[in-house]
């Protein structure tokens, strides 16, 4: 009989499904592992990135199950969002139908890959039962002040009548219709993530060594904490009169030590002072036009453009020197940060320097490098020693910052502040296919929450989805309702929630016993048992948004009493991308390999084996057809040679010392793989090295005759590979060992102890090291190992002679 992947895989998938083997157990006294791969968006089909993500997670889940842990390994779908509406526009299908058809299809694909997901805990975030609790959270968060409504400036397309995310603005134009995007002041709902800025930052420390350091750094930068001085620039008298008595504006600087180098100040184009100037027609037409032009660009776009700006014809007074300083508008000043204005020090800040050069503004050096090198054609941005800075001259930057801030505080003209770059999270979307915001606008009572017993507020089915405006807003009846408070005619909120809202708590929902899903958001007992996620696996592209929102939600839901822990994901593995011909697989590049075709041709086990063998999970994986072929051949070999194995349900007890050299070697190879496995499955995830070790072991086993050694070796190899290639492993284990359940195997030290020789390594006759090698190591390998052990004595030396005295020593003669 030869290896028939399809038959074997269908057989085992059926057995697993019928036995419900992958359901988490309710016995909370067992030690648990919660293994979670990021859930997919139901775009239509599984791609290779998914195969990689879920093969990693599945290997871990199966490993822990085999080692007697109670394992939760769930999957669901992040099923609200724009693509469903785009499909509706393009193909005239209902977003709901499109979404749920895709979910069905993708679930079959995942099943065909043999992933050991819980079926009972499966969910889609567009399910009404999911929306119900999400809306409850919205209301509770609002009541707690963690959600609020405010007007803010957003990207708006007049043509499509909708808000656009920054990512949907291309070159100042709408990505859909090409219309000029404008900045519009609009009401929206915001989550107060800034309230947790400090905790989100501090708790990153508890994740060190458990999350990739790159992700931690990215989150730190995103939160962007900085210390500095905040003070107010006062207008000169003439400016104050012009502006109806506005006294000045605030700035924030992290470099108070450079304050004597201020030669101009700059405002964000949205700054209220500029608004006033425009209102009062105090600017030349060309100046006003320039400002309006920059206002049209999204802040992100402006950052990518050259420095640009314009003089506003007004002045402030320097707080320490009393000098008159010109006020400019500059495109790189952000309205949402540090008061939307800066003190500009071109000698010591790159952006200010570029700007000053462009517009011929003064550059005044006030910090000199320690080594006294003069600065010439660029800003000197490092700390140094102050010059030209009155009583602060001669101080180093650090002490000067402290002293200058103290002076401002003493004089009552400024204060030390902490600033964060993190902004509150806007969650309003003018879309149909999202969770409705459970709010009602009443002409008398204002903003009223839907009653909890009426949740979920569900979407109407009869909508016209045209891509223009919000279908909910245009729906004739859905948006009209009665006020839950006073009973009068009122209107529903027609905005829906950003889909990141749903992905911020799904992991905790999974952790809650599915039997309680109808009745509570989270069942305390089960959620406390299963959370946090012991191993979370997903793409690096989620390093900030999703992973930060989820951390915030965890803390907010903790403070509402729903959850216990401070952090949701105890360990994080970010997998690398799957590439072909050096580029990320994508439809537009035409370099996609379809998992379905791969499974059809070789089977799921080959797909899984290849994807875990081709690269360590953290690294990029380059597609390689011949490596797929190689994985398939290995499984064939494993299957074919199994006919030599003794059929038994007792693993042979072997007397190691009676074995010959080859047998000992084969056995050692098997145990080497076993020795590696625990570390691979529990910390390094270097499946590629484990698979390589199993391949070597199988080769060694095939080279000799002892059936007992072969049988024991097979048992161990099947055990080690089961999490990776479960179908073939179960099949062989059942047919050879009469069981498909795998258990723990003890590591036998004796296997490693035998047959090694110890050699002294000398350099010019001086003993420098002692090495251990297996007795059958070749002379060449022995010399290489010896060389390695005395590397530091050989560095930059020439080896004139190397002498090997068999089983005694290696000597290097060097010059
Ligand atoms: C003067 C100065 C001199 C600055 C110097 C830097 C170097 P972080 O560390 O990122 O918080 N800044 C303040 N508000 C801004 C805004 N709304 N838009 C753009 N830039 C703004 O950066 C703080 C620094 O960024 C501040 O320190 C300010 O420039 C600038 F040699 O003040 B600095
Ligand atoms: Zn009312």
CSV table of N, CA and C in Angstrom, one decimal, residues 226-232 250-259 319-320 338 341 343 400-410 413-419:
chain,number,residue,atom,x,y,z
A,226,UNK,N,6.7,61.9,26.1
A,226,UNK,CA,7.9,62.8,26.3
A,226,UNK,C,7.6,63.8,27.4
A,227,UNK,N,8.8,64.2,27.9
A,227,UNK,CA,8.8,65.2,29.0
A,227,UNK,C,9.2,66.5,28.4
A,228,UNK,N,8.7,67.6,28.9
A,228,UNK,CA,9.1,68.9,28.4
A,228,UNK,C,8.5,70.1,29.1
A,229,UNK,N,8.6,71.2,28.4
A,229,UNK,CA,8.2,72.5,29.0
A,229,UNK,C,7.0,73.0,28.1
A,230,UNK,N,6.0,73.4,28.8
A,230,UNK,CA,4.8,74.0,28.1
A,230,UNK,C,4.8,75.5,28.6
A,231,UNK,N,4.7,76.4,27.7
A,231,UNK,CA,4.6,77.8,28.1
A,231,UNK,C,3.9,78.5,27.0
A,232,UNK,N,3.5,79.8,27.4
A,232,UNK,CA,2.7,80.6,26.5
A,232,UNK,C,3.6,81.7,25.9
A,250,UNK,N,0.0,78.6,23.3
A,250,UNK,CA,0.9,77.7,24.0
A,250,UNK,C,1.8,76.9,23.1
A,251,UNK,N,3.0,76.5,23.5
A,251,UNK,CA,3.8,75.6,22.8
A,251,UNK,C,4.3,74.5,23.8
A,252,UNK,N,4.7,73.4,23.2
A,252,UNK,CA,5.4,72.4,24.0
A,252,UNK,C,6.7,72.1,23.4
A,253,UNK,N,7.7,72.0,24.2
A,253,UNK,CA,9.1,71.7,23.7
A,253,UNK,C,9.7,70.7,24.6
A,254,UNK,N,10.5,69.7,24.0
A,254,UNK,CA,11.3,68.8,24.8
A,254,UNK,C,12.7,69.3,24.9
A,255,UNK,N,12.9,70.5,24.3
A,255,UNK,CA,14.3,71.0,24.3
A,255,UNK,C,14.3,72.4,24.9
A,256,UNK,N,13.9,72.5,26.1
A,256,UNK,CA,13.9,73.8,26.8
A,256,UNK,C,15.3,74.4,26.8
A,257,UNK,N,16.4,73.6,26.7
A,257,UNK,CA,17.7,74.1,26.7
A,257,UNK,C,18.1,74.9,25.4
A,258,UNK,N,17.2,74.8,24.4
A,258,UNK,CA,17.5,75.5,23.2
A,258,UNK,C,16.7,76.8,23.1
A,259,UNK,N,16.1,77.2,24.1
A,259,UNK,CA,15.1,78.3,24.1
A,259,UNK,C,15.7,79.7,23.6
A,319,UNK,N,9.9,84.8,25.8
A,319,UNK,CA,9.6,84.9,27.2
A,319,UNK,C,10.8,85.3,28.0
A,320,UNK,N,12.0,85.0,27.6
A,320,UNK,CA,13.2,85.3,28.4
A,320,UNK,C,14.0,86.5,27.9
A,338,UNK,N,0.7,68.8,21.4
A,338,UNK,CA,1.4,69.9,22.1
A,338,UNK,C,0.9,71.3,21.8
A,341,UNK,N,1.3,74.2,18.1
A,341,UNK,CA,2.3,75.3,17.8
A,341,UNK,C,3.7,74.9,18.3
A,343,UNK,N,7.9,76.3,19.2
A,343,UNK,CA,9.0,77.3,19.1
A,343,UNK,C,10.0,76.7,18.2
A,400,UNK,N,20.6,72.2,31.9
A,400,UNK,CA,20.0,73.4,31.5
A,400,UNK,C,18.5,73.2,31.3
A,401,UNK,N,18.1,72.1,30.8
A,401,UNK,CA,16.6,71.8,30.6
A,401,UNK,C,16.0,71.9,32.0
A,402,UNK,N,16.6,71.3,33.0
A,402,UNK,CA,16.0,71.3,34.3
A,402,UNK,C,15.9,72.7,34.9
A,403,UNK,N,17.1,73.4,34.7
A,403,UNK,CA,17.2,74.8,35.3
A,403,UNK,C,16.2,75.8,34.6
A,404,UNK,N,16.1,75.6,33.3
A,404,UNK,CA,15.2,76.5,32.5
A,404,UNK,C,13.7,76.3,32.9
A,405,UNK,N,13.4,75.0,33.0
A,405,UNK,CA,12.0,74.6,33.3
A,405,UNK,C,11.7,75.2,34.7
A,406,UNK,N,12.7,75.0,35.7
A,406,UNK,CA,12.5,75.6,37.0
A,406,UNK,C,12.2,77.1,37.0
A,407,UNK,N,13.0,77.7,36.2
A,407,UNK,CA,12.8,79.2,36.1
A,407,UNK,C,11.4,79.6,35.6
A,408,UNK,N,11.0,78.9,34.6
A,408,UNK,CA,9.6,79.1,34.1
A,408,UNK,C,8.6,78.9,35.2
A,409,UNK,N,8.8,77.8,35.9
A,409,UNK,CA,7.8,77.5,37.0
A,409,UNK,C,7.9,78.5,38.1
A,410,UNK,N,9.1,78.9,38.5
A,410,UNK,CA,9.2,80.0,39.5
A,410,UNK,C,8.6,81.3,39.1
A,413,UNK,N,5.4,81.3,34.4
A,413,UNK,CA,5.1,81.5,33.0
A,413,UNK,C,5.2,80.2,32.2
A,414,UNK,N,5.3,79.1,32.9
A,414,UNK,CA,5.3,77.8,32.1
A,414,UNK,C,5.4,76.7,33.1
A,415,UNK,N,5.2,75.4,32.6
A,415,UNK,CA,5.3,74.3,33.6
A,415,UNK,C,5.9,73.1,32.9
A,416,UNK,N,6.4,72.2,33.7
A,416,UNK,CA,6.9,70.9,33.2
A,416,UNK,C,5.7,70.0,32.9
A,417,UNK,N,5.6,69.4,31.7
A,417,UNK,CA,4.5,68.6,31.4
A,417,UNK,C,5.0,67.2,30.7
A,418,UNK,N,4.1,66.3,30.8
A,418,UNK,CA,4.3,65.0,30.1
A,418,UNK,C,3.3,65.0,28.9
A,419,UNK,N,3.8,64.6,27.8
A,419,UNK,CA,3.0,64.6,26.6
A,419,UNK,C,3.0,63.2,26.0
